[in-house]
Short mmCIF file of C-alpha atoms in Angstrom, two decimals:
data_model
loop_
_atom_site.label_atom_id
_atom_site.label_comp_id
_atom_site.label_asym_id
_atom_site.label_seq_id
_atom_site.Cartn_x
_atom_site.Cartn_y
_atom_site.Cartn_z
CA MET A 1 -21.42 -25.56 18.18
CA ILE A 2 -18.00 -25.54 16.33
CA HIS A 3 -17.07 -29.38 16.31
CA PRO A 4 -13.19 -29.98 17.28
CA ALA A 5 -12.53 -30.61 13.72
CA ALA A 6 -12.67 -26.99 13.22
CA THR A 7 -9.09 -27.09 14.23
CA LEU A 8 -8.58 -29.72 10.83
CA LEU A 9 -10.90 -27.31 8.67
CA LEU A 10 -11.04 -27.76 5.03
CA ALA A 11 -9.36 -29.61 2.06
CA LEU A 12 -10.16 -30.48 -1.71
CA GLY A 13 -12.99 -31.94 -3.24
CA LEU A 14 -16.97 -32.15 -2.74
CA ILE A 15 -19.84 -33.96 -3.28
CA ALA A 16 -23.22 -32.26 -3.60
CA THR A 17 -26.73 -33.34 -5.20
CA ALA A 18 -27.77 -31.95 -8.34
CA PRO A 19 -30.31 -29.00 -7.99
CA VAL A 20 -34.41 -30.36 -8.75
CA ARG A 21 -37.18 -28.08 -9.22
CA ALA A 22 -40.18 -28.93 -7.69
CA ALA A 23 -43.40 -26.99 -7.74
CA HIS A 24 -45.09 -29.26 -5.63
CA PRO A 25 -43.12 -30.73 -3.19
CA SER A 26 -44.07 -34.39 -1.83
CA LEU A 27 -43.23 -36.69 0.69
CA ALA A 28 -43.19 -40.28 -0.27
CA LEU A 29 -41.65 -42.54 1.85
CA SER A 30 -40.25 -45.62 1.31
CA ALA A 31 -38.59 -48.59 3.25
CA CYS A 32 -34.84 -47.77 3.72
CA GLU A 33 -32.11 -48.82 6.00
CA LEU A 34 -29.73 -46.57 7.93
CA GLU A 35 -26.14 -47.29 8.94
CA ASP A 36 -23.86 -45.87 11.34
CA PRO A 37 -20.33 -44.65 9.59
CA LEU A 38 -18.60 -47.55 10.20
CA GLY A 39 -21.49 -49.68 8.46
CA VAL A 40 -21.46 -51.90 11.91
CA LEU A 41 -25.29 -50.79 12.98
CA SER A 42 -28.37 -50.19 11.29
CA VAL A 43 -31.81 -49.28 11.65
CA ALA A 44 -34.84 -49.78 9.59
CA ALA A 45 -36.68 -46.50 8.50
CA GLU A 46 -39.05 -44.93 6.00
CA CYS A 47 -36.97 -42.62 4.00
CA GLY A 48 -38.12 -39.96 1.19
CA THR A 49 -36.87 -36.30 -0.07
CA LEU A 50 -38.49 -32.97 -0.25
CA PRO A 51 -37.68 -30.54 -2.86
CA VAL A 52 -36.96 -27.09 -1.37
CA PRO A 53 -36.02 -23.66 -2.72
CA GLU A 54 -32.40 -23.25 -2.00
CA ASN A 55 -33.07 -19.45 -1.56
CA PRO A 56 -36.29 -19.29 0.12
CA ALA A 57 -36.92 -15.89 -0.80
CA ASP A 58 -36.40 -17.06 -4.53
CA PRO A 59 -38.35 -19.88 -5.42
CA ARG A 60 -37.68 -19.55 -9.26
CA GLY A 61 -34.08 -20.42 -8.28
CA ARG A 62 -32.50 -23.40 -7.68
CA TRP A 63 -34.14 -26.21 -5.93
CA ILE A 64 -32.41 -28.95 -3.73
CA ARG A 65 -33.41 -32.08 -2.04
CA VAL A 66 -33.57 -32.39 1.54
CA ARG A 67 -33.39 -36.17 2.86
CA LEU A 68 -35.37 -37.40 5.84
CA ALA A 69 -36.28 -40.36 7.43
CA ARG A 70 -39.07 -41.68 10.04
CA ILE A 71 -38.39 -44.77 12.14
CA PRO A 72 -42.21 -45.35 12.77
CA ALA A 73 -43.24 -46.28 16.61
CA ILE A 74 -43.89 -49.41 17.79
CA ASN A 75 -47.14 -49.14 19.41
CA ARG A 76 -50.02 -49.16 17.00
CA ARG A 77 -51.36 -46.88 19.40
CA LYS A 78 -48.71 -44.45 19.32
CA ARG A 79 -48.65 -40.69 20.43
CA SER A 80 -49.25 -37.90 17.95
CA ASP A 81 -46.12 -36.03 18.77
CA PRO A 82 -43.33 -37.27 17.25
CA LEU A 83 -39.30 -36.87 18.35
CA PHE A 84 -37.29 -34.63 15.84
CA VAL A 85 -33.93 -35.70 16.32
CA LEU A 86 -31.01 -32.66 15.34
CA ALA A 87 -27.42 -33.47 15.21
CA GLY A 88 -24.66 -31.63 16.08
CA GLY A 89 -21.66 -30.05 14.26
CA PRO A 90 -22.38 -28.19 12.46
CA GLY A 91 -22.07 -30.23 9.46
CA MET A 92 -23.05 -33.82 10.96
CA ALA A 93 -25.75 -35.42 9.27
CA ALA A 94 -29.02 -36.65 11.45
CA MET A 95 -29.55 -39.83 9.43
CA LEU A 96 -25.57 -40.75 9.92
CA PHE A 97 -25.91 -39.89 13.75
CA TYR A 98 -28.81 -41.74 14.66
CA PRO A 99 -27.83 -45.21 14.10
CA SER A 100 -24.71 -45.28 16.37
CA VAL A 101 -26.89 -43.40 19.26
CA ALA A 102 -30.29 -45.44 18.84
CA PRO A 103 -30.55 -47.51 21.43
CA PRO A 104 -31.40 -44.34 24.26
CA PHE A 105 -33.97 -43.64 22.20
CA ALA A 106 -35.51 -47.42 22.36
CA ARG A 107 -38.12 -46.39 25.08
CA ILE A 108 -39.17 -43.29 23.54
CA HIS A 109 -39.60 -44.94 20.08
CA ARG A 110 -42.23 -47.64 21.65
CA ASP A 111 -44.63 -44.76 21.68
CA ARG A 112 -43.51 -42.11 19.28
CA ASP A 113 -42.15 -42.04 15.63
CA ILE A 114 -38.47 -40.91 15.40
CA ILE A 115 -38.04 -38.25 12.65
CA LEU A 116 -34.43 -37.56 11.16
CA LEU A 117 -33.43 -34.69 8.59
CA ASP A 118 -30.34 -34.08 7.01
CA GLN A 119 -30.22 -30.29 7.41
CA ARG A 120 -29.59 -28.59 4.39
CA GLY A 121 -25.67 -29.30 3.54
CA THR A 122 -25.30 -32.60 5.58
CA GLY A 123 -26.21 -35.95 4.47
CA ASP A 124 -27.80 -36.59 1.20
CA SER A 125 -28.93 -32.79 1.38
CA ASN A 126 -27.54 -30.95 -1.12
CA PRO A 127 -23.71 -31.85 1.19
CA LEU A 128 -21.30 -29.11 1.22
CA ASP A 129 -18.71 -31.74 1.30
CA CYS A 130 -15.04 -30.99 1.58
CA ALA A 131 -13.10 -34.29 1.65
CA LEU A 132 -10.14 -33.91 3.92
CA GLU A 133 -7.06 -36.31 3.10
CA ASP A 134 -4.20 -37.53 5.44
CA ASP A 135 -1.90 -34.99 4.50
CA GLU A 136 -4.38 -32.01 5.48
CA LEU A 137 -5.56 -33.68 8.70
CA ASN A 138 -1.77 -33.87 9.39
CA ARG A 139 -0.74 -30.23 8.99
CA GLY A 140 -1.68 -27.06 11.26
CA ALA A 141 -0.82 -24.47 9.43
CA VAL A 142 -3.70 -20.98 9.09
CA ALA A 143 -2.29 -20.76 5.66
CA ASP A 144 -2.74 -24.15 4.36
CA VAL A 145 -6.29 -24.25 5.88
CA VAL A 146 -7.25 -21.18 4.29
CA ALA A 147 -6.00 -22.55 0.85
CA GLU A 148 -8.31 -25.67 1.22
CA ALA A 149 -11.51 -23.35 2.09
CA SER A 150 -10.70 -21.40 -0.95
CA ALA A 151 -10.65 -24.47 -3.31
CA CYS A 152 -13.64 -26.11 -1.36
CA LEU A 153 -15.51 -23.00 -2.04
CA SER A 154 -14.53 -22.68 -5.65
CA GLY A 155 -15.73 -26.41 -6.02
CA LEU A 156 -19.17 -25.94 -4.49
CA LYS A 157 -19.89 -22.52 -6.35
CA PRO A 158 -21.36 -24.69 -9.42
CA LYS A 159 -23.60 -26.81 -7.03
CA ALA A 160 -24.62 -24.39 -4.55
CA ASP A 161 -24.93 -21.08 -3.25
CA VAL A 162 -23.49 -21.39 0.49
CA ARG A 163 -25.01 -18.60 1.81
CA PHE A 164 -28.26 -20.19 2.39
CA TYR A 165 -27.36 -23.25 4.55
CA THR A 166 -27.59 -21.35 7.95
CA THR A 167 -29.33 -21.98 10.83
CA SER A 168 -32.24 -19.29 10.09
CA VAL A 169 -32.88 -21.30 6.60
CA ALA A 170 -32.59 -24.51 7.89
CA VAL A 171 -35.68 -24.15 10.32
CA GLY A 172 -37.88 -23.48 7.76
CA ASP A 173 -37.12 -26.82 5.94
CA LEU A 174 -37.64 -28.32 9.49
CA ASP A 175 -41.48 -26.96 9.82
CA THR A 176 -41.99 -27.49 6.27
CA VAL A 177 -41.09 -31.27 7.29
CA ARG A 178 -43.31 -31.54 10.14
CA THR A 179 -46.24 -29.89 7.95
CA ARG A 180 -45.85 -32.46 5.29
CA LEU A 181 -45.41 -35.44 7.56
CA GLY A 182 -48.71 -34.02 9.18
CA TYR A 183 -47.83 -33.38 12.77
CA GLU A 184 -49.38 -30.63 14.75
CA ARG A 185 -46.89 -30.52 17.50
CA ILE A 186 -43.66 -31.91 17.89
CA ASN A 187 -40.60 -32.79 20.29
CA LEU A 188 -36.97 -31.80 19.94
CA TYR A 189 -34.17 -33.70 21.03
CA GLY A 190 -30.90 -31.50 19.63
CA VAL A 191 -27.15 -32.57 20.76
CA SER A 192 -24.51 -29.77 20.66
CA TYR A 193 -25.29 -27.72 17.42
CA GLY A 194 -28.29 -29.03 17.23
CA THR A 195 -29.59 -27.30 20.59
CA ARG A 196 -29.38 -23.90 18.71
CA VAL A 197 -31.61 -25.12 15.70
CA ALA A 198 -33.85 -26.29 18.32
CA GLN A 199 -33.88 -23.26 20.44
CA GLN A 200 -34.29 -21.25 16.92
CA TYR A 201 -36.79 -23.30 16.04
CA ALA A 202 -38.81 -22.82 18.97
CA ARG A 203 -38.54 -19.19 18.72
CA ARG A 204 -40.03 -19.26 15.17
CA PHE A 205 -42.42 -21.62 15.74
CA PRO A 206 -43.34 -21.62 19.35
CA GLN A 207 -46.88 -23.34 18.89
CA GLN A 208 -45.54 -26.34 17.20
CA VAL A 209 -42.95 -27.62 20.06
CA ARG A 210 -44.49 -29.55 22.80
CA THR A 211 -40.97 -30.10 24.65
CA MET A 212 -37.19 -29.78 23.97
CA ILE A 213 -34.52 -32.27 25.42
CA LEU A 214 -30.97 -29.88 24.81
CA ASP A 215 -27.94 -32.04 25.12
CA GLY A 216 -24.81 -30.22 25.15
CA VAL A 217 -26.15 -26.65 25.12
CA VAL A 218 -25.42 -23.84 23.47
CA PRO A 219 -27.16 -20.73 24.67
CA PRO A 220 -28.23 -18.72 21.94
CA GLN A 221 -26.26 -15.53 23.31
CA LEU A 222 -22.93 -17.11 22.46
CA ALA A 223 -20.79 -16.96 19.48
CA LEU A 224 -18.89 -19.97 19.56
CA GLY A 225 -14.85 -19.75 18.87
CA PRO A 226 -12.84 -17.41 21.64
CA GLN A 227 -14.24 -19.61 24.63
CA VAL A 228 -13.74 -22.96 22.84
CA ALA A 229 -9.75 -23.27 23.65
CA ILE A 230 -10.17 -22.08 27.16
CA ASN A 231 -12.90 -24.64 27.72
CA ALA A 232 -11.03 -27.21 26.38
CA GLN A 233 -8.02 -26.64 28.48
CA HIS A 234 -10.24 -26.48 32.03
CA ALA A 235 -11.89 -29.90 31.05
CA LEU A 236 -8.33 -31.27 30.34
CA MET A 237 -6.87 -30.43 34.00
CA ARG A 238 -10.32 -31.52 35.53
CA ILE A 239 -9.70 -35.21 33.77
CA LEU A 240 -5.99 -35.27 34.84
CA ALA A 241 -6.90 -33.97 38.34
CA ARG A 242 -9.67 -36.53 38.79
CA CYS A 243 -7.24 -39.14 37.86
CA ALA A 244 -4.67 -37.95 40.42
CA ALA A 245 -7.42 -38.16 43.00
CA GLU A 246 -8.38 -41.58 42.30
CA VAL A 247 -6.25 -44.14 44.19
CA ARG A 248 -5.42 -46.58 41.47
CA CYS A 249 -5.07 -43.90 39.07
CA HIS A 250 -2.63 -42.13 40.86
CA SER A 251 -0.67 -45.05 42.31
CA ARG A 252 0.09 -45.74 38.64
CA PHE A 253 0.53 -42.42 36.81
CA GLU A 254 1.37 -40.53 40.06
CA ASP A 255 1.04 -36.55 38.57
CA PRO A 256 -0.45 -37.13 34.88
CA LEU A 257 -0.93 -33.42 35.06
CA ALA A 258 2.95 -32.79 35.07
CA THR A 259 3.33 -35.96 32.45
CA TYR A 260 0.84 -33.83 30.10
CA ARG A 261 3.12 -30.60 30.93
CA GLU A 262 6.16 -32.06 30.25
CA LEU A 263 5.03 -33.78 26.87
CA ARG A 264 3.77 -30.38 25.61
CA ALA A 265 6.80 -28.79 26.31
CA THR A 266 8.59 -31.17 24.36
CA LEU A 267 6.45 -31.61 21.67
CA ARG A 268 6.56 -27.65 21.20
CA THR A 269 10.41 -27.71 20.66
CA HIS A 270 9.89 -30.36 17.68
CA SER A 271 7.80 -32.96 16.36
CA ILE A 272 8.66 -36.58 16.82
CA PRO A 273 8.86 -39.35 14.23
CA VAL A 274 6.75 -42.39 14.65
CA THR A 275 6.24 -45.42 12.65
CA LEU A 276 3.21 -47.78 13.37
CA ALA A 277 0.87 -50.02 11.78
CA ASP A 278 -1.88 -47.90 10.06
CA PRO A 279 -5.32 -48.40 12.42
CA THR A 280 -7.11 -48.75 9.60
CA SER A 281 -5.30 -50.74 6.78
CA GLY A 282 -2.88 -52.55 9.14
CA GLU A 283 -0.23 -50.80 6.96
CA ARG A 284 3.32 -49.48 8.12
CA THR A 285 3.29 -45.72 8.18
CA ARG A 286 5.32 -42.73 9.19
CA ILE A 287 4.16 -39.79 10.91
CA ASP A 288 5.46 -36.68 12.35
CA PHE A 289 4.37 -36.23 15.77
CA GLY A 290 3.90 -32.63 17.15
CA GLU A 291 2.05 -30.16 19.20
CA TYR A 292 -0.71 -30.10 16.95
CA GLN A 293 -1.13 -33.68 16.85
CA LEU A 294 -1.26 -33.99 20.08
CA ALA A 295 -4.17 -31.14 20.73
CA THR A 296 -5.96 -32.85 18.19
CA VAL A 297 -5.63 -35.97 20.70
CA LEU A 298 -6.59 -34.35 23.89
CA ARG A 299 -9.33 -32.54 22.30
CA LEU A 300 -11.21 -35.25 21.07
CA SER A 301 -10.38 -37.50 23.46
CA THR A 302 -11.98 -35.34 25.97
CA TYR A 303 -15.20 -35.52 24.55
CA THR A 304 -16.53 -38.82 26.01
CA ALA A 305 -15.32 -40.38 29.44
CA GLU A 306 -14.82 -43.63 27.51
CA GLN A 307 -11.91 -41.82 25.53
CA ALA A 308 -10.53 -39.88 28.45
CA ALA A 309 -10.09 -43.17 30.39
CA LEU A 310 -7.26 -43.82 28.07
CA LEU A 311 -5.78 -40.31 28.00
CA PRO A 312 -3.48 -40.67 31.34
CA LEU A 313 -1.91 -44.01 29.81
CA MET A 314 -1.22 -42.66 26.41
CA LEU A 315 0.12 -39.45 27.91
CA ASP A 316 2.45 -41.73 30.13
CA ARG A 317 3.82 -44.02 27.60
CA ALA A 318 4.89 -41.43 25.82
CA ARG A 319 6.83 -39.27 28.42
CA HIS A 320 8.30 -41.87 30.37
CA SER A 321 8.50 -44.84 27.77
CA GLY A 322 9.22 -42.77 24.68
CA ASP A 323 6.14 -44.97 22.86
CA LEU A 324 4.35 -42.38 20.85
CA GLN A 325 2.36 -45.22 18.95
CA PRO A 326 -0.76 -45.32 20.93
CA LEU A 327 -1.08 -41.32 20.41
CA ALA A 328 -0.18 -41.54 16.96
CA ALA A 329 -3.00 -43.87 16.23
CA GLN A 330 -5.17 -42.07 18.22
CA PHE A 331 -4.44 -39.06 16.03
CA MET A 332 -5.31 -40.85 12.90
CA LEU A 333 -8.67 -42.65 13.81
CA GLU A 334 -10.43 -39.54 15.28
CA SER A 335 -9.38 -37.29 12.71
CA ARG A 336 -10.51 -39.41 10.21
CA SER A 337 -13.99 -40.20 11.59
CA VAL A 338 -14.47 -36.78 12.24
CA SER A 339 -13.40 -35.73 9.14
CA HIS A 340 -15.68 -38.32 7.30
CA ALA A 341 -18.63 -37.08 9.58
CA ILE A 342 -18.85 -33.25 8.87
CA ALA A 343 -19.62 -31.25 6.06
CA TYR A 344 -16.98 -28.95 6.25
CA GLY A 345 -18.83 -26.35 3.76
CA MET A 346 -21.83 -26.53 6.14
CA HIS A 347 -19.69 -25.78 9.02
CA ASN A 348 -18.46 -22.75 7.06
CA SER A 349 -21.56 -21.27 5.91
CA VAL A 350 -22.83 -21.31 9.67
CA VAL A 351 -19.98 -20.36 12.01
CA CYS A 352 -19.06 -17.50 9.34
CA SER A 353 -22.61 -16.30 9.39
CA GLU A 354 -23.35 -17.18 12.95
CA ASP A 355 -20.46 -17.00 15.09
CA VAL A 356 -17.42 -15.25 13.56
CA PRO A 357 -18.89 -11.72 12.83
CA PHE A 358 -20.18 -11.90 16.58
CA TYR A 359 -16.49 -12.23 17.79
CA PRO A 360 -16.04 -9.80 20.74
CA ALA A 361 -13.54 -6.78 19.20
CA SER A 362 -11.22 -7.86 22.20
CA MET A 363 -10.29 -11.17 23.26
CA ALA A 364 -8.17 -12.84 26.15
CA ARG A 365 -5.99 -13.79 23.68
CA SER A 366 -2.96 -14.19 25.57
CA GLN A 367 -4.98 -16.47 27.93
CA ILE A 368 -6.15 -18.92 24.63
CA GLU A 369 -2.21 -18.76 23.87
CA ASP A 370 -1.55 -20.50 27.45
CA THR A 371 -4.27 -23.29 26.36
CA TYR A 372 -3.05 -26.33 24.70
CA PRO A 373 -5.36 -25.69 21.29
CA GLY A 374 -4.12 -22.31 21.20
CA THR A 375 -5.09 -19.92 18.70
CA LEU A 376 -5.24 -21.75 15.88
CA GLN A 377 -8.76 -22.42 15.40
CA VAL A 378 -10.05 -18.57 16.21
CA ASP A 379 -7.24 -17.33 13.69
CA ALA A 380 -8.09 -20.10 10.98
CA LEU A 381 -11.71 -19.33 11.10
CA ARG A 382 -11.26 -15.61 10.76
CA SER A 383 -9.03 -16.03 7.64
CA ILE A 384 -11.97 -18.37 6.26
CA CYS A 385 -14.68 -16.23 7.23
CA ALA A 386 -12.58 -13.25 5.34
CA ILE A 387 -13.29 -15.32 2.17
CA TRP A 388 -16.60 -17.46 2.50
CA PRO A 389 -20.01 -15.72 1.84
CA ARG A 390 -22.16 -15.13 4.70
CA GLY A 391 -26.15 -16.12 4.90
CA PRO A 392 -28.99 -14.97 6.21
CA VAL A 393 -29.51 -14.56 10.01
CA ASP A 394 -32.37 -13.91 11.95
CA SER A 395 -31.87 -10.86 13.81
CA ASP A 396 -32.67 -12.39 17.20
CA LEU A 397 -30.71 -15.47 16.59
CA HIS A 398 -28.45 -14.25 19.52
CA ALA A 399 -31.07 -12.91 21.64
CA PRO A 400 -31.93 -15.10 24.84
CA LEU A 401 -34.83 -17.66 24.08
CA HIS A 402 -37.60 -17.03 26.60
CA THR A 403 -40.16 -19.89 26.12
CA ASP A 404 -42.71 -21.73 27.95
CA VAL A 405 -41.91 -25.47 26.69
CA PRO A 406 -40.74 -27.63 28.84
CA VAL A 407 -36.92 -28.13 29.10
CA LEU A 408 -34.60 -30.86 29.86
CA LEU A 409 -31.04 -29.82 29.78
CA LEU A 410 -28.33 -32.43 30.13
CA SER A 411 -24.32 -31.24 30.86
CA GLY A 412 -21.17 -33.29 31.76
CA SER A 413 -19.13 -31.78 34.16
CA ASP A 414 -16.32 -32.45 32.00
CA ASP A 415 -17.51 -31.21 28.72
CA PRO A 416 -14.63 -29.55 26.82
CA ILE A 417 -16.94 -27.75 24.55
CA THR A 418 -20.40 -26.55 26.09
CA PRO A 419 -19.53 -26.60 29.96
CA PRO A 420 -22.53 -26.47 32.52
CA ALA A 421 -22.31 -22.76 32.67
CA ASP A 422 -23.85 -22.60 29.21
CA ALA A 423 -26.87 -24.60 29.58
CA GLU A 424 -27.63 -22.55 33.06
CA ARG A 425 -27.41 -19.31 30.59
CA ALA A 426 -29.63 -20.74 28.21
CA ARG A 427 -32.16 -21.94 31.22
CA GLY A 428 -32.29 -18.29 32.42
CA GLY A 429 -34.98 -17.82 29.97
CA PHE A 430 -36.70 -21.00 30.44
CA ALA A 431 -39.87 -21.16 32.63
CA HIS A 432 -39.88 -24.84 32.95
CA SER A 433 -36.94 -26.56 33.02
CA VAL A 434 -34.44 -28.80 34.72
CA HIS A 435 -31.02 -29.56 34.44
CA VAL A 436 -29.04 -32.61 34.94
CA LEU A 437 -25.40 -32.52 35.47
CA LEU A 438 -23.64 -35.93 35.03
CA ARG A 439 -20.07 -35.76 36.81
CA GLY A 440 -16.99 -36.96 35.01
CA PHE A 441 -18.98 -37.22 31.77
CA GLY A 442 -17.92 -35.19 28.71
CA HIS A 443 -19.77 -33.75 25.78
CA GLY A 444 -22.99 -35.30 25.07
CA GLN A 445 -24.91 -37.68 27.87
CA LEU A 446 -27.05 -40.21 25.28
CA THR A 447 -24.94 -43.20 26.42
CA ALA A 448 -24.39 -42.47 30.50
CA PRO A 449 -26.60 -44.85 32.39
CA CYS A 450 -30.31 -44.13 32.90
CA ILE A 451 -30.46 -40.87 30.66
CA ASP A 452 -32.55 -42.97 28.64
CA GLN A 453 -35.07 -43.42 31.45
CA VAL A 454 -35.38 -39.79 32.12
CA MET A 455 -35.69 -38.60 28.45
CA ALA A 456 -38.82 -41.14 28.32
CA ARG A 457 -40.14 -40.10 31.58
CA PHE A 458 -39.93 -36.38 30.40
CA LEU A 459 -41.61 -36.90 27.12
CA ALA A 460 -44.26 -39.08 28.69
CA ALA A 461 -45.21 -36.38 31.24
CA GLY A 462 -44.80 -33.21 29.06
CA LYS A 463 -43.35 -31.69 31.79
CA VAL A 464 -40.48 -31.10 34.23
CA GLU A 465 -42.58 -30.75 37.29
CA GLY A 466 -42.03 -34.16 39.27
CA LEU A 467 -39.71 -35.37 36.97
CA ASP A 468 -37.53 -38.16 38.51
CA VAL A 469 -33.63 -37.33 37.45
CA ALA A 470 -32.58 -39.52 41.02
CA CYS A 471 -30.78 -42.31 38.66
CA THR A 472 -28.32 -39.92 37.27
CA LYS A 473 -26.70 -39.54 40.44
CA ALA A 474 -25.53 -42.59 40.72
CA ASP A 475 -23.94 -42.39 36.96
CA VAL A 476 -19.99 -42.72 37.01
CA PRO A 477 -17.60 -41.97 34.22
CA MET A 478 -15.23 -45.29 33.00
CA PRO A 479 -12.35 -46.15 35.19
CA PHE A 480 -9.16 -44.84 33.75
CA PHE A 481 -7.07 -47.50 31.83
CA THR A 482 -4.13 -48.67 34.24
CA SER A 483 -2.79 -50.64 30.97
CA LEU A 484 -4.02 -51.32 27.56
CA GLY A 485 -5.76 -54.49 28.37
CA ALA A 486 -8.69 -52.82 30.34
CA PRO A 487 -9.53 -49.77 32.90
CA ALA A 488 -9.14 -50.44 36.59
CA PRO A 489 -11.55 -52.06 38.34
#
C-alpha cells in the first residue's frame, strides 16, 4: 500500500550498505537482538545476511545483502512450517516492525519459527533511505517534494540501481531465504503493502504456501493512489459520526463534524503560528500550523482506534479554545515517526513501477479535491514518477489471484487506506477464505483483542472451515477521550 507518509515524501540524504559479491550465498545465523523504533522493546533472535544479485538477470553485476532474522519456536517439537512476517509501507523493514507487534504472535511462536526478512531496499537490506528533516516534513508543495526526490535519486545512484527493488524482484529473495533455511512450505502474514507481497509470492510459488493471513488487504487489481484520499475522507467521517452517536462524546463535543469543517475552513485561508515544547526534545519551538499539517494529523491519527480516540478532543480544543498545541505536537510526533520508519527510495521504486503507471486516464479529480488530503499525494507521485526509473513488474501483478491456499483476511471498518471492500475484492479469487471485520477499528488488526487467538487457531488448523472467530464480535475500539487525562469510561 501507499503509506500515509507519501504525502510528506522525499528529502536529502541516504544510507545504503556497500555492494557485496558472493558466488555461493550462505545463511549463517548468529544471536542478535531486534529493537523497536524507539528502542524500548526487544526480541531475541538469530540474524544473518544473504548475498543476492541486485539484478537477478545479471549475476555478474552488483550484489547486495538482504538481512533476515529467525525467532526460533519455543516448543522443541516445533512444526516444520514457519510464519514469515511481511511488513507494510512500502518501505518498512520487517525486523524493525516486528518487535513492536511481537505479543500478538506469541501463541504462534510457541510452535513455529517466526521469519523476518528486511525486503530489499529497507532496513539493513541495502536501504534506499532518504532522510526527512523537520523543514521538509513541514512543507506540502509538490515542487519541493520533487526536488527532494531528485536529490535522493542522485545520491542513491552510486550505491543502487533503484529499478530492482520492486515486489516482483523481492518475492524471489523471499523464496531464496525459504530454500536456504530448509523450509518446504511456509505460512505468510502480510500487513498493508505486505499483503501485496504475500499474494504475489503465492502466485509465483503456490506449492510453497500453506496458509496466508492478509491484514489490511491490498487487492492485486488495485493501483493505489487515486482512491486513497477518498477512503481517508470516508474513514474520518465515520469516526466523527461514531463520536456524535455516543452519549458521552456527543455531550462533550456536540457536533465534532461541524468542528472539523470549521477548523479546516479557517486553516485553508491561513496558517496559525503555534509555539510549544518540542514533543521529542522538550525545547521551545514554533510551527506554522495550516491545512497541510491538519491533513497529516487527520490521516495518521485515523490509522488506529487508539489515535482516533483523541481526534474529537484535539479538534475541539483547536476550534473552540484556540489551543492548537495538541494538534501541532501530534503532527511533529507522527511525521517524525513515519519518516524514520520508511525507506522512501524503496517506496518510490515500488509505487513508480507498480501503481502510478496503472492510474486510470480519467480520475474523479473533483471528488479528490473535496477531501481533506486533496490532490497533493496523487500530483506529487505523478511528478516524482516522471523522473524515477521503473523496474521489473510481473505481467500478472495486477491480475486477480486465484488460489486454493486457505486465507484469513482481517479488516477494520474505519480503515483509511484499505477498507473492507478491498478485502472482499481480493477474496473473490480465494477458494477457501474467511473475512473478519472489526467495527470501529482502523488499519492493521494485530492489536485488537483476541485476534492473536484467531490467528493461532487458523495456523494450527491450516484451514478456514470451522474456524472460531466469535470472540471478535466483542471487540470494541478505545473510547473517545473527553479530556487529556483519559478516555471516557
